[in-house]
Short mmCIF file of C-alpha atoms in Angstrom, two decimals:
data_model
loop_
_atom_site.label_atom_id
_atom_site.label_comp_id
_atom_site.label_asym_id
_atom_site.label_seq_id
_atom_site.Cartn_x
_atom_site.Cartn_y
_atom_site.Cartn_z
CA MET A 135 0.00 0.00 0.00
CA ARG A 136 1.45 3.34 -1.09
CA ARG A 137 1.55 6.51 0.99
CA VAL A 138 -0.58 9.28 -0.52
CA VAL A 139 0.42 12.93 -0.52
CA ILE A 140 -1.08 16.24 -1.62
CA THR A 141 1.11 18.26 -3.96
CA GLY A 142 -1.39 20.70 -5.47
CA LEU A 143 -4.11 22.97 -4.08
CA GLY A 144 -6.88 24.66 -6.07
CA PRO A 145 -9.35 26.76 -4.08
CA VAL A 146 -11.95 28.92 -5.83
CA SER A 147 -13.78 30.74 -3.05
CA SER A 148 -15.51 33.96 -2.06
CA ILE A 149 -12.45 34.99 -0.02
CA GLY A 150 -9.78 34.12 -2.55
CA ILE A 151 -8.95 32.23 -5.73
CA GLY A 152 -5.73 30.23 -5.68
CA ALA A 153 -3.79 28.94 -2.69
CA THR A 154 -1.86 32.15 -2.00
CA ALA A 155 -4.92 34.40 -1.93
CA TYR A 156 -6.96 31.84 -0.01
CA GLU A 157 -4.30 31.44 2.68
CA ALA A 158 -3.92 35.20 3.09
CA ALA A 159 -7.68 35.57 3.55
CA LEU A 160 -7.82 32.72 6.07
CA ARG A 161 -5.05 34.32 8.09
CA GLU A 162 -6.87 37.67 8.06
CA GLY A 163 -10.30 36.22 8.82
CA VAL A 164 -11.87 37.79 5.73
CA ASN A 165 -15.67 37.75 5.46
CA GLY A 166 -16.71 36.56 1.99
CA VAL A 167 -20.46 37.09 2.50
CA SER A 168 -22.32 39.80 0.57
CA PRO A 169 -25.78 40.55 -0.87
CA ILE A 170 -26.89 37.99 -3.46
CA GLU A 171 -26.33 38.94 -7.11
CA CYS A 172 -26.90 35.68 -9.05
CA PHE A 173 -30.68 35.81 -8.72
CA ASP A 174 -33.34 38.35 -7.77
CA SER A 175 -33.65 37.97 -4.01
CA THR A 176 -36.60 40.35 -3.77
CA GLY A 177 -39.12 38.89 -1.34
CA PHE A 178 -36.58 36.88 0.62
CA PRO A 179 -36.24 38.10 4.21
CA TYR A 180 -32.61 36.95 4.08
CA PHE A 181 -30.50 37.86 1.06
CA MET A 182 -26.83 37.24 1.89
CA ALA A 183 -24.55 34.57 0.43
CA GLY A 184 -20.90 33.68 -0.11
CA GLU A 185 -20.74 34.26 -3.87
CA VAL A 186 -17.47 34.19 -5.84
CA HIS A 187 -17.80 37.56 -7.52
CA ALA A 188 -14.25 37.48 -8.92
CA PHE A 189 -14.78 34.18 -10.78
CA ARG A 190 -13.92 34.50 -14.48
CA PRO A 191 -13.70 30.96 -15.89
CA GLU A 192 -12.57 32.22 -19.28
CA ASP A 193 -9.34 33.36 -17.62
CA MET A 194 -8.71 29.94 -16.10
CA VAL A 195 -9.87 27.07 -18.31
CA ARG A 196 -8.06 26.50 -21.61
CA ARG A 197 -9.84 23.64 -23.35
CA LEU A 198 -13.46 23.88 -22.28
CA SER A 199 -15.82 26.21 -24.09
CA VAL A 200 -17.26 28.31 -21.29
CA ASP A 201 -20.63 28.64 -23.03
CA GLU A 202 -21.10 24.86 -23.10
CA TRP A 203 -20.66 24.26 -19.36
CA GLY A 204 -22.58 25.30 -16.26
CA ARG A 205 -21.13 27.43 -13.47
CA THR A 206 -20.58 24.49 -11.10
CA SER A 207 -18.67 22.45 -13.68
CA LEU A 208 -16.55 25.51 -14.44
CA PHE A 209 -15.82 25.87 -10.71
CA ALA A 210 -14.63 22.26 -10.72
CA ALA A 211 -12.49 22.59 -13.85
CA SER A 212 -10.98 25.90 -12.72
CA ALA A 213 -10.11 24.52 -9.29
CA ALA A 214 -8.52 21.49 -10.93
CA ARG A 215 -6.51 23.71 -13.26
CA LEU A 216 -5.21 25.64 -10.23
CA ALA A 217 -4.33 22.42 -8.37
CA VAL A 218 -2.37 21.04 -11.32
CA ALA A 219 -0.48 24.31 -11.73
CA ASP A 220 0.33 24.30 -8.01
CA ALA A 221 1.52 20.69 -8.26
CA GLY A 222 3.96 21.70 -10.99
CA ILE A 223 3.39 18.57 -13.03
CA ASP A 224 3.84 18.50 -16.80
CA GLU A 225 0.41 18.35 -18.42
CA GLU A 226 1.54 16.01 -21.18
CA GLU A 227 2.80 13.57 -18.56
CA LEU A 228 -0.50 13.89 -16.69
CA ALA A 229 -2.58 13.31 -19.81
CA SER A 230 -0.70 10.12 -20.63
CA ALA A 231 -0.74 8.74 -17.08
CA ARG A 232 -3.31 6.76 -15.11
CA ALA A 233 -5.04 9.90 -13.84
CA GLY A 234 -8.62 10.85 -13.10
CA SER A 235 -10.90 12.91 -10.90
CA SER A 236 -13.46 12.51 -8.14
CA MET A 237 -15.63 15.53 -7.37
CA GLY A 238 -18.38 16.01 -4.82
CA THR A 239 -21.52 18.11 -5.06
CA THR A 240 -24.86 18.84 -3.44
CA GLY A 241 -26.87 20.57 -6.15
CA GLY A 242 -24.77 20.03 -9.27
CA GLU A 243 -25.80 22.46 -11.99
CA SER A 244 -28.64 23.97 -9.97
CA GLN A 245 -28.50 27.34 -11.76
CA VAL A 246 -28.94 25.61 -15.12
CA LEU A 247 -31.85 23.56 -13.84
CA GLU A 248 -33.52 26.65 -12.39
CA ARG A 249 -33.25 28.43 -15.74
CA LEU A 250 -34.69 25.45 -17.60
CA THR A 251 -37.54 25.22 -15.12
CA GLY A 252 -38.42 28.86 -15.76
CA ASP A 253 -38.15 28.37 -19.52
CA SER A 254 -40.42 25.34 -19.40
CA LEU A 255 -43.13 27.42 -17.78
CA THR A 256 -42.96 30.12 -20.45
CA ALA A 257 -41.92 28.31 -23.63
CA GLY A 258 -42.94 24.75 -22.81
CA PHE A 259 -40.70 21.70 -22.95
CA ASP A 260 -40.43 21.90 -26.75
CA GLY A 261 -38.94 25.35 -26.43
CA LEU A 262 -36.07 24.39 -24.14
CA ASP A 263 -32.49 25.11 -25.24
CA ALA A 264 -30.90 21.72 -26.02
CA GLY A 265 -27.48 23.09 -25.06
CA LEU A 266 -28.72 23.95 -21.59
CA VAL A 267 -30.37 20.54 -21.22
CA ARG A 268 -27.00 18.92 -21.91
CA GLN A 269 -25.47 20.89 -19.02
CA VAL A 270 -27.82 19.56 -16.33
CA SER A 271 -26.16 16.29 -15.36
CA SER A 272 -24.05 16.44 -12.19
CA ALA A 273 -21.74 13.90 -13.83
CA ARG A 274 -20.37 16.80 -15.85
CA LEU A 275 -18.45 18.14 -12.86
CA SER A 276 -15.82 15.40 -13.03
CA GLN A 277 -16.15 15.22 -16.82
CA ALA A 278 -15.24 18.90 -16.99
CA VAL A 279 -12.08 18.23 -14.97
CA ASN A 280 -11.07 15.29 -17.16
CA ARG A 281 -11.77 17.11 -20.43
CA GLU A 282 -9.99 20.26 -19.34
CA LEU A 283 -6.87 18.30 -18.37
CA ARG A 284 -7.23 15.42 -20.90
CA LEU A 285 -7.39 12.83 -18.14
CA THR A 286 -8.36 9.31 -19.20
CA GLY A 287 -8.95 7.69 -15.82
CA ASP A 288 -11.96 7.75 -13.52
CA ALA A 289 -14.39 10.68 -13.75
CA VAL A 290 -16.58 10.21 -10.69
CA THR A 291 -19.08 12.70 -9.28
CA LEU A 292 -20.30 11.93 -5.76
CA SER A 293 -23.53 13.59 -4.61
CA THR A 294 -23.38 12.96 -0.87
CA ALA A 295 -24.37 16.57 -0.21
CA CYS A 296 -22.36 18.56 2.32
CA SER A 297 -19.79 15.84 3.05
CA ALA A 298 -19.23 15.05 -0.63
CA SER A 299 -15.71 16.45 -0.97
CA ASN A 300 -14.49 14.24 1.85
CA TYR A 301 -16.06 11.23 0.13
CA ALA A 302 -14.26 12.29 -3.06
CA LEU A 303 -10.96 12.62 -1.21
CA GLY A 304 -11.37 9.18 0.32
CA TYR A 305 -12.16 7.68 -3.08
CA ALA A 306 -9.08 9.27 -4.67
CA TYR A 307 -6.90 8.26 -1.72
CA ASP A 308 -7.90 4.61 -2.14
CA LEU A 309 -7.08 4.60 -5.86
CA ILE A 310 -3.61 6.05 -5.28
CA ARG A 311 -2.92 3.92 -2.23
CA THR A 312 -3.79 0.64 -3.94
CA GLY A 313 -1.95 1.51 -7.15
CA GLU A 314 -5.08 1.67 -9.33
CA ALA A 315 -4.22 5.27 -10.28
CA ASP A 316 -1.06 7.33 -10.27
CA TYR A 317 -2.61 10.79 -10.02
CA MET A 318 -6.04 11.94 -8.87
CA ILE A 319 -7.75 15.30 -8.56
CA ALA A 320 -10.30 15.33 -5.74
CA GLY A 321 -12.62 17.94 -4.30
CA GLY A 322 -16.03 19.39 -4.94
CA ALA A 323 -18.08 22.26 -6.34
CA ASP A 324 -21.46 23.95 -5.96
CA SER A 325 -23.14 27.22 -6.89
CA VAL A 326 -25.41 29.58 -5.03
CA GLY A 327 -28.96 29.24 -6.34
CA ARG A 328 -32.52 30.19 -5.58
CA TRP A 329 -33.54 26.58 -4.80
CA SER A 330 -30.94 26.03 -2.07
CA HIS A 331 -31.43 29.49 -0.60
CA ALA A 332 -35.20 29.00 -0.51
CA GLY A 333 -34.90 25.43 0.74
CA PHE A 334 -32.69 26.26 3.68
CA TYR A 335 -34.89 29.25 4.51
CA ARG A 336 -37.98 27.04 4.55
CA LEU A 337 -36.14 24.57 6.78
CA GLY A 338 -35.47 27.35 9.24
CA ALA A 339 -31.74 26.77 8.84
CA LEU A 340 -30.81 30.11 7.21
CA THR A 341 -29.52 33.11 9.13
CA GLU A 342 -29.95 36.72 8.15
CA LYS A 343 -26.52 38.34 7.89
CA ALA A 344 -23.64 36.38 9.41
CA CYS A 345 -22.80 32.75 10.12
CA SER A 346 -21.60 32.44 13.73
CA PRO A 347 -20.54 28.84 14.39
CA PHE A 348 -20.34 27.74 18.04
CA ASP A 349 -21.51 31.16 19.27
CA LYS A 350 -24.29 31.11 21.87
CA ASN A 351 -26.47 33.26 19.59
CA ARG A 352 -25.82 31.37 16.36
CA SER A 353 -28.94 31.13 14.21
CA GLY A 354 -28.13 29.30 10.98
CA ILE A 355 -26.16 29.00 7.78
CA ILE A 356 -25.31 31.36 4.95
CA THR A 357 -25.37 29.68 1.53
CA GLY A 358 -22.10 29.80 -0.40
CA GLU A 359 -20.40 28.54 -3.53
CA GLY A 360 -17.05 27.68 -5.03
CA GLY A 361 -14.76 24.90 -6.11
CA ALA A 362 -12.06 22.91 -4.33
CA ALA A 363 -9.47 20.60 -5.89
CA LEU A 364 -6.50 18.79 -4.38
CA PHE A 365 -3.87 16.98 -6.45
CA LEU A 366 -3.01 13.56 -5.01
CA GLU A 367 -0.18 11.21 -5.90
CA SER A 368 2.01 8.63 -4.19
CA LEU A 369 4.88 9.73 -1.99
CA GLU A 370 7.31 7.93 -4.29
CA SER A 371 5.97 9.78 -7.32
CA ALA A 372 6.21 13.16 -5.62
CA GLN A 373 9.75 12.49 -4.45
CA ALA A 374 10.84 11.23 -7.87
CA ARG A 375 9.73 14.39 -9.64
CA GLY A 376 10.96 16.71 -6.87
CA ALA A 377 7.49 18.02 -6.09
CA ARG A 378 6.65 20.22 -3.13
CA ILE A 379 4.62 18.07 -0.72
CA HIS A 380 2.01 20.09 1.15
CA ALA A 381 0.64 17.30 3.34
CA GLU A 382 -0.05 13.58 3.52
CA VAL A 383 -3.48 11.95 3.47
CA LEU A 384 -3.30 9.61 6.45
CA GLY A 385 -6.77 8.10 6.12
CA TYR A 386 -10.48 8.71 6.38
CA GLY A 387 -13.69 7.44 7.94
CA LEU A 388 -17.20 7.08 6.52
CA ASN A 389 -20.52 6.05 7.98
CA CYS A 390 -24.20 6.69 7.42
CA ASP A 391 -26.61 6.36 10.31
CA ALA A 392 -29.70 7.26 8.23
CA ASN A 393 -31.22 8.29 11.54
CA HIS A 394 -32.94 11.49 10.42
CA MET A 395 -33.25 13.40 7.17
CA VAL A 396 -31.75 16.62 8.54
CA ALA A 397 -30.79 16.16 12.21
CA PRO A 398 -27.20 15.01 12.97
CA ASN A 399 -26.59 12.04 15.26
CA ARG A 400 -23.98 12.54 17.99
CA ASP A 401 -23.08 8.89 18.48
CA SER A 402 -22.71 8.31 14.74
CA ILE A 403 -20.47 11.34 14.30
CA ALA A 404 -18.28 10.25 17.21
CA GLU A 405 -18.00 6.78 15.70
CA CYS A 406 -17.01 8.28 12.34
CA MET A 407 -14.17 10.12 14.08
CA ARG A 408 -12.99 6.87 15.64
CA LEU A 409 -13.17 5.11 12.27
CA ALA A 410 -11.08 7.86 10.69
CA HIS A 411 -8.47 7.69 13.45
CA HIS A 412 -8.26 3.90 13.15
CA ASN A 413 -7.96 4.05 9.36
CA ALA A 414 -5.22 6.68 9.63
CA GLY A 415 -3.36 4.73 12.31
CA ILE A 416 -3.42 7.56 14.84
CA LYS A 417 -4.73 8.22 18.34
CA ALA A 418 -7.19 11.01 19.07
CA SER A 419 -4.56 12.68 21.25
CA GLU A 420 -2.34 13.15 18.17
CA VAL A 421 -4.80 15.45 16.38
CA ASP A 422 -3.68 19.08 16.64
CA TYR A 423 -6.59 20.79 14.86
CA ILE A 424 -10.15 20.02 13.76
CA CYS A 425 -11.61 21.83 10.76
CA ALA A 426 -15.25 21.59 11.80
CA HIS A 427 -18.33 21.06 9.72
CA GLY A 428 -19.46 24.03 11.82
CA THR A 429 -22.57 25.21 9.97
CA GLY A 430 -23.71 27.71 12.58
CA THR A 431 -27.08 26.07 13.24
CA PRO A 432 -27.97 25.50 16.91
CA ALA A 433 -28.33 21.73 16.49
CA ASN A 434 -25.32 20.97 14.28
CA ASP A 435 -22.79 22.87 16.36
CA TYR A 436 -24.04 21.45 19.64
CA ILE A 437 -23.99 17.87 18.31
CA GLU A 438 -20.61 18.22 16.60
CA ALA A 439 -18.97 19.78 19.65
CA GLY A 440 -20.50 17.09 21.84
CA ALA A 441 -19.16 14.34 19.59
CA VAL A 442 -15.69 15.96 19.75
CA THR A 443 -15.89 15.90 23.53
CA ASP A 444 -17.02 12.26 23.49
CA VAL A 445 -13.97 11.25 21.44
CA PHE A 446 -11.29 13.62 22.72
CA GLY A 447 -12.45 14.23 26.29
CA ASP A 448 -11.62 17.50 28.01
CA ASP A 449 -8.38 17.82 26.04
CA ALA A 450 -9.88 18.39 22.59
CA PRO A 451 -7.72 20.25 20.07
CA PRO A 452 -8.79 23.67 18.73
CA VAL A 453 -11.86 23.49 16.47
CA SER A 454 -12.71 26.19 13.92
CA SER A 455 -15.19 26.65 11.08
CA THR A 456 -14.26 28.18 7.74
CA LYS A 457 -17.99 28.47 6.98
CA SER A 458 -17.97 31.59 9.15
CA MET A 459 -15.97 33.21 6.34
CA LEU A 460 -17.14 31.37 3.22
CA GLY A 461 -20.73 30.52 3.97
CA HIS A 462 -21.80 26.92 3.44
CA THR A 463 -20.35 25.91 0.06
CA MET A 464 -22.28 22.63 0.14
CA GLY A 465 -20.44 19.94 -1.87
CA ALA A 466 -17.25 22.04 -1.90
CA ALA A 467 -17.31 22.64 1.86
CA SER A 468 -15.09 19.84 3.15
CA GLY A 469 -12.79 20.27 0.14
CA LEU A 470 -12.23 23.93 0.98
CA GLY A 471 -11.87 22.85 4.62
CA ALA A 472 -9.24 20.31 3.60
CA ILE A 473 -7.31 22.95 1.67
CA ALA A 474 -7.49 25.29 4.69
CA SER A 475 -6.18 22.46 6.89
CA VAL A 476 -3.33 21.68 4.48
CA LEU A 477 -2.36 25.35 4.45
CA GLY A 478 -2.53 25.33 8.26
CA ILE A 479 -0.22 22.31 8.41
CA ALA A 480 2.26 23.82 5.95
CA GLY A 481 2.06 27.35 7.33
CA SER A 482 1.75 26.52 11.05
CA PHE A 483 -1.48 28.38 11.72
CA LEU A 484 -5.11 27.76 12.63
CA PRO A 485 -7.85 29.42 10.56
CA PRO A 486 -10.28 31.34 12.78
CA THR A 487 -14.00 31.14 13.43
CA ILE A 488 -15.11 34.71 12.76
CA ASN A 489 -18.37 36.33 13.96
CA TYR A 490 -17.80 34.75 17.39
CA ASN A 491 -19.01 37.03 20.17
CA THR A 492 -20.64 35.08 23.01
CA PRO A 493 -19.35 31.73 24.32
CA ASP A 494 -21.94 28.97 24.63
CA PRO A 495 -21.65 27.27 28.03
CA ASP A 496 -22.99 24.04 26.51
CA ILE A 497 -20.16 23.85 23.95
CA LYS A 498 -16.85 22.81 25.48
CA ILE A 499 -14.39 23.51 22.66
CA ASP A 500 -11.83 26.13 21.71
CA PRO A 501 -13.28 27.77 18.53
CA VAL A 502 -10.17 29.81 17.58
CA ALA A 503 -12.29 32.92 18.00
CA ASN A 504 -12.05 35.67 15.36
CA GLN A 505 -8.29 35.65 14.77
CA ALA A 506 -5.98 33.12 13.16
CA ARG A 507 -3.49 31.59 15.55
CA THR A 508 0.09 30.43 15.16
CA ALA A 509 0.27 26.70 15.95
CA ASP A 510 2.32 23.62 15.25
CA VAL A 511 -0.18 21.55 13.24
CA ARG A 512 1.17 18.07 12.60
CA ILE A 513 -2.17 16.29 12.16
CA ALA A 514 -5.50 17.85 11.16
CA GLN A 515 -8.97 16.35 11.07
CA VAL A 516 -11.50 17.59 8.49
CA ASN A 517 -15.15 16.99 9.42
CA GLY A 518 -17.93 16.70 6.86
CA PHE A 519 -21.53 15.84 7.73
CA ALA A 520 -24.54 15.75 5.42
CA PHE A 521 -28.29 15.31 5.50
CA GLY A 522 -29.38 11.73 5.90
CA GLY A 523 -26.53 11.00 8.30
CA ASN A 524 -23.79 10.88 5.63
CA ASN A 525 -20.64 11.44 7.69
CA ALA A 526 -17.14 11.65 6.22
CA ILE A 527 -13.91 12.62 7.96
CA VAL A 528 -10.45 12.95 6.42
CA ILE A 529 -7.19 12.92 8.40
CA LEU A 530 -4.24 14.92 7.05
CA GLY A 531 -0.68 15.00 8.33
CA ARG A 532 2.57 16.87 7.96
CA PRO A 533 4.77 15.03 5.42
CA SER A 534 7.73 13.16 6.90
#
C-alpha cells in the first residue's frame, strides 16, 4: 500500500482564488459574505450569500468552451486547473498517465436547472435550449475536470451533499494507495442558487446576515459557492519528480446512520471520528486541529462539539469553522476545509472562526475565535456531515 500525498491545491472561493490568496484571507479572517447577485432575491427576508464575484472561468480554463458548461462544472475545472499548476506537473505527462478525478456536489448544476424550469413554464418543454439541457447532469463536474486536463482515468461525481468532498478525497486516496491510479484530482463544487437558498430558509436553517458557528447566539447558515481541488499522488511519485509536498493523506472514515433526514446524530459522528483515526493509524490525542463542519445552526454545532468531547475528552484540540468566512459551500465545503487544513499544516497556523461574540456554556471547545493563531499543526482532522446521516472525515498529516 502506497503513501498518498497532496502536492497541489486549487481553491476557488468567495475569499480568494488560488492557494496564496486563499491562505492570506484565512489568516486575516476575511468575510466573503455579501448581498446575493446571481438571482433576484426580492421577497426573501434573508439575502446574503458567499458568492465568488471574482470568478472568471474564461481566464482559467483552456480547453473547455465556457458557453457549453454550467457554473458548477466551471468551478470544478478551474479549481482542478489551479491544483495542477500548483503541483507543478507536466500536463503532457499527466494526460498520458493513469489519472482521473473525483468531485463532490450537493446541487450540481442547480443554476442551469432553475433556468430550464423557468423556460419550461414560459416556452414549454419543446422550447427548451438543447445546449442547456445537456449541461444539467451532475456527472459533468468530473467530466469537466477530465476534459480540461485530458485525463483518461476515472471521472466520478459523488452527490453525498455537504460531506461530498471528503467522500471524493477518500475515493481518490484509495485509488492512489492501492496503485489503481497514479494521479487523482479530488474535491467538490457547488453554486449559489434560488432553490438552495429558498430550501434552507424554509427549513429554518438560514440566518440573516452572518454565520456564527459555536456562538451562543448562532442562528443558521449562509449559503455559499465555489470549487475545491486537491492533487493527489504517491509519496514515491512526488519524491521522484521533486514536487513540493504540502501534506499527507493519512486516512479517512465514513458512515451513514440514516437516523434522520436533517438532524445530525452525535453517536454516529463520534463513531465516524474513531473510524477515521483507526484508518489513519493515529490516536485522538495526536490530532492538533479540527476543521469543523461548523454550519452555525444551533443543532449541528451542539452535536458536533459534543461528539468531539465524546472522542477527545476534556483535552480536545482547537476546532474552527471556515464556513464563518465562506458561507456553506455545500459539496465544496469539506474540500475547501481540507485545503485550509493543508495550508494550516504547511504554514503553522489555525484558521479562525469569525463572527464569534458570546461563548456557549454548553459547547466545550476552543473555537479559535475571530483571529488566526500560530500553531504547530502536525495532524488535522477535516469533518464533513450531510443530510441523511452521511458522515465523512479525512485525516491529514505533515509530510515526513
